[in-house]
């Protein structure tokens, strides 16, 4: 039987098998011998030892599509990063850092601005514009007024999505709305998982539909990948791509060089100034880190 590891604690792995339920499994010795550690998100083959008690053994890890370092997980399809339009105001530096970390791990990000009930349409349009012009999918939602929820649900369907964002932006409110339907179908399972949710700080998956999982991330700031080469940073800005190679100097990092196509695009309003300014400050940060290393 095949399923997905949604949680792992103290040598036990909880495996969600569609239409059948959650099995508590142990990894057999072969894993230890092969030094292969099962990860949350792994698709696995299990053998059932007790169907009534839902107990089994992990017997095989199926090939991984990818492996994230932070958070530690396998087979992540995408990331949903949530900020509020107000209360708290969005911290764009933090948002850009998150996007870079995901770009670096080749995970596509979707940006959700929640609490849209707290801002004017004009402001919402601006937020939408900054990031959709970089090529990101941007959602505007209100958990309070239950607006934009079906759109999120569609985007999540059939996928495993890392959810991140600072506290207070409405992550739990949105997650609860997304889980409502599932809870009605499989009340017992959700209860089991919710209980676990408060007792562990490990990464785990929440089931929000068949083959549809959300991954809670235990702490937003821990997601940032360190030790990136400063010359690599520019490749994690999708909106720079069309200008790459068009600057006067080969290998231009778009900071102090003259006749830089990226800087010209910023002047023309084709690249958002705020994004560019964050780029420069991250670049300087990486440069400082590098100096300290030597
Ligand atoms: P989390 O820390 O990101 O999980 O945020 P919560 O879901 O706990 O929400 C934080 C606060 O924001 C709570 O008081 C929610 O009622 C409120 N909140 C969540 N979503 C919305 C929304 O769309 N609009 C408004 N006005 N308040 C919201
Ligand atoms: Zn340049």
mmCIF file of C-alpha atoms and ligand atoms in Angstrom:
data_model
loop_
_atom_site.group_PDB
_atom_site.id
_atom_site.type_symbol
_atom_site.label_atom_id
_atom_site.label_comp_id
_atom_site.label_asym_id
_atom_site.label_seq_id
_atom_site.Cartn_x
_atom_site.Cartn_y
_atom_site.Cartn_z
ATOM 1 C CA UNK A 1 0.000 0.000 0.000
ATOM 2 C CA UNK A 2 1.266 3.502 -0.802
ATOM 3 C CA UNK A 3 0.933 6.692 1.204
ATOM 4 C CA UNK A 4 2.668 9.855 2.291
ATOM 5 C CA UNK A 5 4.554 10.557 5.513
ATOM 6 C CA UNK A 6 2.781 13.457 7.164
ATOM 7 C CA UNK A 7 4.582 13.417 10.479
ATOM 8 C CA UNK A 8 7.546 11.776 12.126
ATOM 9 C CA UNK A 9 8.208 11.668 15.845
ATOM 10 C CA UNK A 10 10.628 9.553 17.821
ATOM 11 C CA UNK A 11 11.018 6.760 15.293
ATOM 12 C CA UNK A 12 7.340 6.630 14.367
ATOM 13 C CA UNK A 13 6.092 7.809 11.010
ATOM 14 C CA UNK A 14 2.480 8.701 10.341
ATOM 15 C CA UNK A 15 1.506 7.706 6.831
ATOM 16 C CA UNK A 16 -1.596 9.054 5.138
ATOM 17 C CA UNK A 17 -3.145 6.571 2.728
ATOM 18 C CA UNK A 18 -5.902 8.125 0.607
ATOM 19 C CA UNK A 19 -9.375 6.741 1.426
ATOM 20 C CA UNK A 20 -7.924 4.449 4.020
ATOM 21 C CA UNK A 21 -6.612 6.635 6.826
ATOM 22 C CA UNK A 22 -3.452 7.279 8.788
ATOM 23 C CA UNK A 23 -1.141 4.429 9.719
ATOM 24 C CA UNK A 24 1.421 4.549 12.487
ATOM 25 C CA UNK A 25 4.561 2.974 11.060
ATOM 26 C CA UNK A 26 8.061 2.064 12.099
ATOM 27 C CA UNK A 27 10.982 2.148 9.698
ATOM 28 C CA UNK A 28 12.544 -1.262 9.335
ATOM 29 C CA UNK A 29 16.237 -1.877 9.761
ATOM 30 C CA UNK A 30 17.002 -1.600 6.069
ATOM 31 C CA UNK A 31 16.692 2.188 6.274
ATOM 32 C CA UNK A 32 19.293 2.429 8.984
ATOM 33 C CA UNK A 33 21.655 0.239 7.034
ATOM 34 C CA UNK A 34 21.241 2.360 3.911
ATOM 35 C CA UNK A 35 21.517 5.582 5.958
ATOM 36 C CA UNK A 36 18.365 6.797 4.262
ATOM 37 C CA UNK A 37 16.253 8.895 6.566
ATOM 38 C CA UNK A 38 12.545 9.087 5.810
ATOM 39 C CA UNK A 39 11.334 12.688 5.543
ATOM 40 C CA UNK A 40 7.986 14.345 5.970
ATOM 41 C CA UNK A 41 6.511 14.437 2.466
ATOM 42 C CA UNK A 42 8.048 11.160 1.393
ATOM 43 C CA UNK A 43 5.844 8.885 -0.657
ATOM 44 C CA UNK A 44 6.274 5.429 0.793
ATOM 45 C CA UNK A 45 5.288 1.827 0.450
ATOM 46 C CA UNK A 46 3.985 0.328 3.679
ATOM 47 C CA UNK A 47 2.986 -3.097 4.842
ATOM 48 C CA UNK A 48 0.016 -3.188 7.173
ATOM 49 C CA UNK A 49 0.496 -5.174 10.376
ATOM 50 C CA UNK A 50 -2.835 -4.425 11.965
ATOM 51 C CA UNK A 51 -5.640 -2.936 9.882
ATOM 52 C CA UNK A 52 -7.941 -2.265 12.826
ATOM 53 C CA UNK A 53 -5.317 -0.443 14.885
ATOM 54 C CA UNK A 54 -3.805 1.092 11.742
ATOM 55 C CA UNK A 55 -0.283 -0.064 12.435
ATOM 56 C CA UNK A 56 2.355 -0.896 9.840
ATOM 57 C CA UNK A 57 5.945 -0.885 8.651
ATOM 58 C CA UNK A 58 7.661 1.439 6.214
ATOM 59 C CA UNK A 59 9.208 -0.793 3.637
ATOM 60 C CA UNK A 60 10.299 1.560 0.874
ATOM 61 C CA UNK A 61 10.783 5.239 0.121
ATOM 62 C CA UNK A 62 9.677 6.069 -3.415
ATOM 63 C CA UNK A 63 11.947 8.309 -5.527
ATOM 64 C CA UNK A 64 11.933 11.961 -4.394
ATOM 65 C CA UNK A 65 11.011 14.833 -6.684
ATOM 66 C CA UNK A 66 13.050 17.158 -4.478
ATOM 67 C CA UNK A 67 14.409 17.528 -0.969
ATOM 68 C CA UNK A 68 14.165 20.773 0.953
ATOM 69 C CA UNK A 69 16.701 21.606 3.606
ATOM 70 C CA UNK A 70 14.657 24.228 5.397
ATOM 71 C CA UNK A 71 12.133 23.096 6.306
ATOM 72 C CA UNK A 72 13.332 19.485 6.054
ATOM 73 C CA UNK A 73 10.836 17.857 3.717
ATOM 74 C CA UNK A 74 10.561 15.872 0.522
ATOM 75 C CA UNK A 75 8.382 16.340 -2.547
ATOM 76 C CA UNK A 76 7.356 19.958 -1.933
ATOM 77 C CA UNK A 77 5.555 21.346 -4.978
ATOM 78 C CA UNK A 78 5.221 24.993 -4.044
ATOM 79 C CA UNK A 79 5.268 27.585 -1.266
ATOM 80 C CA UNK A 80 2.444 29.852 -0.157
ATOM 81 C CA UNK A 81 3.784 32.880 1.643
ATOM 82 C CA UNK A 82 1.197 34.855 3.561
ATOM 83 C CA UNK A 83 1.438 38.484 4.645
ATOM 84 C CA UNK A 84 -1.287 40.856 5.833
ATOM 85 C CA UNK A 85 -2.076 44.054 3.956
ATOM 86 C CA UNK A 86 -2.338 45.697 7.395
ATOM 87 C CA UNK A 87 -2.044 44.664 11.043
ATOM 88 C CA UNK A 88 0.819 43.946 10.764
ATOM 89 C CA UNK A 89 1.968 45.970 7.735
ATOM 90 C CA UNK A 90 3.844 43.827 5.238
ATOM 91 C CA UNK A 91 7.589 43.625 5.716
ATOM 92 C CA UNK A 92 8.740 43.496 2.114
ATOM 93 C CA UNK A 93 12.332 42.749 3.028
ATOM 94 C CA UNK A 94 11.194 39.646 4.853
ATOM 95 C CA UNK A 95 8.975 38.680 1.938
ATOM 96 C CA UNK A 96 11.828 39.098 -0.549
ATOM 97 C CA UNK A 97 14.159 37.047 1.648
ATOM 98 C CA UNK A 98 11.640 34.253 1.712
ATOM 99 C CA UNK A 99 11.210 34.381 -2.065
ATOM 100 C CA UNK A 100 14.985 34.193 -2.542
ATOM 101 C CA UNK A 101 15.248 31.175 -0.236
ATOM 102 C CA UNK A 102 12.533 29.408 -2.229
ATOM 103 C CA UNK A 103 14.026 30.437 -5.606
ATOM 104 C CA UNK A 104 17.334 29.015 -4.407
ATOM 105 C CA UNK A 105 15.676 25.695 -3.656
ATOM 106 C CA UNK A 106 13.745 25.856 -6.934
ATOM 107 C CA UNK A 107 10.352 25.893 -5.270
ATOM 108 C CA UNK A 108 7.767 28.159 -6.956
ATOM 109 C CA UNK A 109 6.142 30.676 -4.596
ATOM 110 C CA UNK A 110 2.627 32.033 -4.487
ATOM 111 C CA UNK A 111 2.127 35.251 -2.528
ATOM 112 C CA UNK A 112 -1.033 35.792 -0.519
ATOM 113 C CA UNK A 113 -1.924 39.169 0.978
ATOM 114 C CA UNK A 114 -4.589 38.517 3.579
ATOM 115 C CA UNK A 115 -6.874 40.941 5.487
ATOM 116 C CA UNK A 116 -7.798 42.693 2.285
ATOM 117 C CA UNK A 117 -10.851 43.960 4.131
ATOM 118 C CA UNK A 118 -8.541 46.384 5.953
ATOM 119 C CA UNK A 119 -7.226 48.304 2.928
ATOM 120 C CA UNK A 120 -8.449 50.442 0.032
ATOM 121 C CA UNK A 121 -8.604 48.956 -3.426
ATOM 122 C CA UNK A 122 -5.873 51.327 -4.621
ATOM 123 C CA UNK A 123 -3.436 50.035 -2.043
ATOM 124 C CA UNK A 124 -4.329 46.429 -2.855
ATOM 125 C CA UNK A 125 -3.700 47.088 -6.542
ATOM 126 C CA UNK A 126 -0.232 48.404 -5.716
ATOM 127 C CA UNK A 127 0.726 45.339 -3.694
ATOM 128 C CA UNK A 128 -0.601 43.113 -6.420
ATOM 129 C CA UNK A 129 1.342 45.030 -9.055
ATOM 130 C CA UNK A 130 4.779 44.870 -7.360
ATOM 131 C CA UNK A 131 4.896 41.092 -7.291
ATOM 132 C CA UNK A 132 2.776 40.046 -10.234
ATOM 133 C CA UNK A 133 5.060 42.133 -12.458
ATOM 134 C CA UNK A 134 7.948 39.959 -11.223
ATOM 135 C CA UNK A 135 6.072 36.897 -12.420
ATOM 136 C CA UNK A 136 4.672 35.695 -9.099
ATOM 137 C CA UNK A 137 1.112 34.592 -8.663
ATOM 138 C CA UNK A 138 -0.475 36.976 -6.148
ATOM 139 C CA UNK A 139 -3.672 36.375 -4.196
ATOM 140 C CA UNK A 140 -5.668 38.861 -2.169
ATOM 141 C CA UNK A 141 -7.811 37.254 0.513
ATOM 142 C CA UNK A 142 -9.825 37.931 3.614
ATOM 143 C CA UNK A 143 -10.126 35.070 6.054
ATOM 144 C CA UNK A 144 -12.502 37.215 8.081
ATOM 145 C CA UNK A 145 -14.916 37.699 5.185
ATOM 146 C CA UNK A 146 -14.075 34.323 3.647
ATOM 147 C CA UNK A 147 -13.011 35.936 0.391
ATOM 148 C CA UNK A 148 -10.590 34.319 -2.041
ATOM 149 C CA UNK A 149 -10.652 30.964 -0.275
ATOM 150 C CA UNK A 150 -11.878 28.877 -3.193
ATOM 151 C CA UNK A 151 -9.098 30.330 -5.330
ATOM 152 C CA UNK A 152 -6.501 29.216 -2.765
ATOM 153 C CA UNK A 153 -8.117 25.804 -2.615
ATOM 154 C CA UNK A 154 -7.784 25.427 -6.377
ATOM 155 C CA UNK A 155 -4.120 26.374 -6.293
ATOM 156 C CA UNK A 156 -3.422 23.847 -3.544
ATOM 157 C CA UNK A 157 -5.359 20.957 -5.055
ATOM 158 C CA UNK A 158 -3.341 17.779 -5.464
ATOM 159 C CA UNK A 159 -0.138 19.447 -4.275
ATOM 160 C CA UNK A 160 2.092 19.678 -1.240
ATOM 161 C CA UNK A 161 2.522 23.304 -0.241
ATOM 162 C CA UNK A 162 4.800 24.885 2.332
ATOM 163 C CA UNK A 163 2.950 27.649 4.148
ATOM 164 C CA UNK A 164 4.928 30.468 5.704
ATOM 165 C CA UNK A 165 4.515 33.982 6.968
ATOM 166 C CA UNK A 166 5.073 36.076 10.071
ATOM 167 C CA UNK A 167 2.716 35.623 13.008
ATOM 168 C CA UNK A 168 -0.547 37.513 13.158
ATOM 169 C CA UNK A 169 -1.143 37.645 9.402
ATOM 170 C CA UNK A 170 -3.958 35.076 9.430
ATOM 171 C CA UNK A 171 -2.218 31.797 8.656
ATOM 172 C CA UNK A 172 -4.270 29.786 11.150
ATOM 173 C CA UNK A 173 -7.497 31.497 10.128
ATOM 174 C CA UNK A 174 -6.903 30.597 6.488
ATOM 175 C CA UNK A 175 -5.749 27.073 7.291
ATOM 176 C CA UNK A 176 -8.837 26.480 9.404
ATOM 177 C CA UNK A 177 -11.085 27.595 6.563
ATOM 178 C CA UNK A 178 -9.264 25.270 4.181
ATOM 179 C CA UNK A 179 -9.573 22.384 6.613
ATOM 180 C CA UNK A 180 -13.247 22.846 7.354
ATOM 181 C CA UNK A 181 -14.448 20.689 4.489
ATOM 182 C CA UNK A 182 -12.004 17.920 5.304
ATOM 183 C CA UNK A 183 -12.889 17.952 8.991
ATOM 184 C CA UNK A 184 -16.473 17.212 8.097
ATOM 185 C CA UNK A 185 -15.466 14.226 6.025
ATOM 186 C CA UNK A 186 -12.816 12.811 8.291
ATOM 187 C CA UNK A 187 -13.365 14.338 11.694
ATOM 188 C CA UNK A 188 -11.413 11.720 13.555
ATOM 189 C CA UNK A 189 -8.272 12.062 11.496
ATOM 190 C CA UNK A 190 -8.166 15.838 11.782
ATOM 191 C CA UNK A 191 -8.624 15.595 15.519
ATOM 192 C CA UNK A 192 -5.713 13.209 15.748
ATOM 193 C CA UNK A 193 -3.539 15.590 13.775
ATOM 194 C CA UNK A 194 -4.587 18.719 15.604
ATOM 195 C CA UNK A 195 -3.699 17.128 18.870
ATOM 196 C CA UNK A 196 -0.251 16.434 17.519
ATOM 197 C CA UNK A 197 0.036 19.941 16.210
ATOM 198 C CA UNK A 198 0.288 21.478 19.622
ATOM 199 C CA UNK A 199 2.674 18.962 21.024
ATOM 200 C CA UNK A 200 5.370 19.098 18.389
ATOM 201 C CA UNK A 201 7.513 21.701 16.757
ATOM 202 C CA UNK A 202 8.577 19.369 13.976
ATOM 203 C CA UNK A 203 7.525 20.040 10.441
ATOM 204 C CA UNK A 204 4.378 18.164 9.542
ATOM 205 C CA UNK A 205 1.762 17.987 6.845
ATOM 206 C CA UNK A 206 -1.899 18.792 7.293
ATOM 207 C CA UNK A 207 -4.357 17.069 5.000
ATOM 208 C CA UNK A 208 -6.700 19.541 3.343
ATOM 209 C CA UNK A 209 -8.028 17.238 0.651
ATOM 210 C CA UNK A 210 -7.168 14.071 -1.181
ATOM 211 C CA UNK A 211 -3.463 14.184 -2.102
ATOM 212 C CA UNK A 212 -3.487 17.804 -0.917
ATOM 213 C CA UNK A 213 -1.214 18.776 1.926
ATOM 214 C CA UNK A 214 -0.106 21.899 3.721
ATOM 215 C CA UNK A 215 3.152 22.045 5.543
ATOM 216 C CA UNK A 216 3.310 24.109 8.664
ATOM 217 C CA UNK A 217 6.676 25.731 9.068
ATOM 218 C CA UNK A 218 7.862 26.011 12.641
ATOM 219 C CA UNK A 219 9.379 29.499 12.505
ATOM 220 C CA UNK A 220 9.637 31.797 9.577
ATOM 221 C CA UNK A 221 13.080 33.255 10.116
ATOM 222 C CA UNK A 222 14.733 29.826 10.238
ATOM 223 C CA UNK A 223 13.855 29.368 6.579
ATOM 224 C CA UNK A 224 16.554 31.606 5.219
ATOM 225 C CA UNK A 225 19.352 29.903 3.426
ATOM 226 C CA UNK A 226 22.760 31.209 4.376
ATOM 227 C CA UNK A 227 26.082 31.114 2.671
ATOM 228 C CA UNK A 228 24.904 32.052 -0.799
ATOM 229 C CA UNK A 229 27.528 33.547 -3.122
ATOM 230 C CA UNK A 230 26.710 37.211 -3.655
ATOM 231 C CA UNK A 231 27.132 36.667 -7.419
ATOM 232 C CA UNK A 232 24.313 34.124 -7.292
ATOM 233 C CA UNK A 233 21.744 36.430 -5.713
ATOM 234 C CA UNK A 234 20.723 38.193 -8.922
ATOM 235 C CA UNK A 235 19.570 34.928 -10.458
ATOM 236 C CA UNK A 236 16.880 34.599 -7.813
ATOM 237 C CA UNK A 237 15.105 37.741 -8.993
ATOM 238 C CA UNK A 238 12.832 36.529 -11.808
ATOM 239 C CA UNK A 239 12.267 40.087 -13.066
ATOM 240 C CA UNK A 240 16.009 40.548 -13.740
ATOM 241 C CA UNK A 241 16.161 37.590 -16.126
ATOM 242 C CA UNK A 242 15.264 39.427 -19.309
ATOM 243 C CA UNK A 243 18.094 41.950 -18.728
ATOM 244 C CA UNK A 244 20.791 39.426 -17.897
ATOM 245 C CA UNK A 245 23.644 39.681 -20.399
ATOM 246 C CA UNK A 246 22.475 43.090 -21.666
ATOM 247 C CA UNK A 247 24.646 45.177 -19.354
ATOM 248 C CA UNK A 248 27.885 46.762 -20.586
ATOM 249 C CA UNK A 249 30.061 44.551 -18.420
ATOM 250 C CA UNK A 250 30.018 40.808 -18.526
ATOM 251 C CA UNK A 251 29.089 39.376 -15.125
ATOM 252 C CA UNK A 252 27.526 42.685 -14.062
ATOM 253 C CA UNK A 253 25.963 42.269 -10.626
ATOM 254 C CA UNK A 254 23.795 45.352 -11.154
ATOM 255 C CA UNK A 255 25.076 47.289 -8.166
ATOM 256 C CA UNK A 256 27.846 49.802 -8.920
ATOM 257 C CA UNK A 257 28.541 49.104 -12.576
ATOM 258 C CA UNK A 258 27.870 51.789 -15.192
ATOM 259 C CA UNK A 259 25.506 51.170 -18.129
ATOM 260 C CA UNK A 260 23.662 48.437 -16.306
ATOM 261 C CA UNK A 261 20.482 47.215 -18.008
ATOM 262 C CA UNK A 262 18.861 46.331 -14.690
ATOM 263 C CA UNK A 263 19.480 49.790 -13.245
ATOM 264 C CA UNK A 264 18.110 51.325 -16.422
ATOM 265 C CA UNK A 265 14.992 49.182 -16.088
ATOM 266 C CA UNK A 266 14.575 50.433 -12.523
ATOM 267 C CA UNK A 267 14.858 54.046 -13.767
ATOM 268 C CA UNK A 268 12.227 53.351 -16.414
ATOM 269 C CA UNK A 269 9.913 51.834 -13.821
ATOM 270 C CA UNK A 270 10.067 48.392 -15.398
ATOM 271 C CA UNK A 271 11.598 46.851 -12.301
ATOM 272 C CA UNK A 272 10.117 47.898 -8.988
ATOM 273 C CA UNK A 273 12.473 50.202 -7.102
ATOM 274 C CA UNK A 274 11.702 48.684 -3.727
ATOM 275 C CA UNK A 275 12.581 45.206 -4.966
ATOM 276 C CA UNK A 276 15.800 46.528 -6.464
ATOM 277 C CA UNK A 277 16.749 48.373 -3.278
ATOM 278 C CA UNK A 278 16.219 45.206 -1.263
ATOM 279 C CA UNK A 279 18.404 43.422 -3.772
ATOM 280 C CA UNK A 280 21.237 45.880 -3.204
ATOM 281 C CA UNK A 281 20.970 45.619 0.556
ATOM 282 C CA UNK A 282 20.962 41.791 0.462
ATOM 283 C CA UNK A 283 23.941 41.947 -1.860
ATOM 284 C CA UNK A 284 25.851 44.124 0.595
ATOM 285 C CA UNK A 285 24.844 41.769 3.394
ATOM 286 C CA UNK A 286 26.256 38.758 1.542
ATOM 287 C CA UNK A 287 29.420 40.716 0.808
ATOM 288 C CA UNK A 288 29.858 41.438 4.516
ATOM 289 C CA UNK A 289 29.276 37.756 5.358
ATOM 290 C CA UNK A 290 31.930 36.803 2.827
ATOM 291 C CA UNK A 291 34.476 39.177 4.350
ATOM 292 C CA UNK A 292 33.863 37.702 7.761
ATOM 293 C CA UNK A 293 34.465 34.214 6.383
ATOM 294 C CA UNK A 294 38.015 34.956 5.316
HETATM 295 P P1 LIG B 1 -1.437 33.657 12.440
HETATM 296 O O1 LIG B 1 -0.603 34.063 13.619
HETATM 297 O O2 LIG B 1 -0.752 34.032 11.159
HETATM 298 O O3 LIG B 1 -1.854 32.237 12.461
HETATM 299 O O4 LIG B 1 -2.751 34.583 12.461
HETATM 300 P P2 LIG B 1 -4.229 34.258 13.008
HETATM 301 O O5 LIG B 1 -4.963 33.404 12.052
HETATM 302 O O6 LIG B 1 -4.137 33.798 14.412
HETATM 303 O O7 LIG B 1 -4.860 35.722 12.950
HETATM 304 C C1 LIG B 1 -4.359 36.808 13.701
HETATM 305 C C2 LIG B 1 -5.475 37.819 13.931
HETATM 306 O O8 LIG B 1 -5.891 38.394 12.681
HETATM 307 C C3 LIG B 1 -6.728 37.190 14.538
HETATM 308 O O9 LIG B 1 -7.247 38.102 15.486
HETATM 309 C C4 LIG B 1 -7.664 37.030 13.355
HETATM 310 O O10 LIG B 1 -9.015 37.094 13.738
HETATM 311 C C5 LIG B 1 -7.288 38.224 12.505
HETATM 312 N N1 LIG B 1 -7.544 37.980 11.072
HETATM 313 C C6 LIG B 1 -7.216 36.870 10.357
HETATM 314 N N2 LIG B 1 -7.597 37.007 9.066
HETATM 315 C C7 LIG B 1 -8.165 38.239 8.966
HETATM 316 C C8 LIG B 1 -8.754 38.971 7.869
HETATM 317 O O11 LIG B 1 -8.833 38.531 6.722
HETATM 318 N N3 LIG B 1 -9.204 40.233 8.156
HETATM 319 C C9 LIG B 1 -9.136 40.764 9.396
HETATM 320 N N4 LIG B 1 -9.613 41.997 9.578
HETATM 321 N N5 LIG B 1 -8.611 40.095 10.439
HETATM 322 C C10 LIG B 1 -8.123 38.857 10.237
HETATM 323 ZN ZN1 LIG B 2 23.844 45.128 -14.648
#
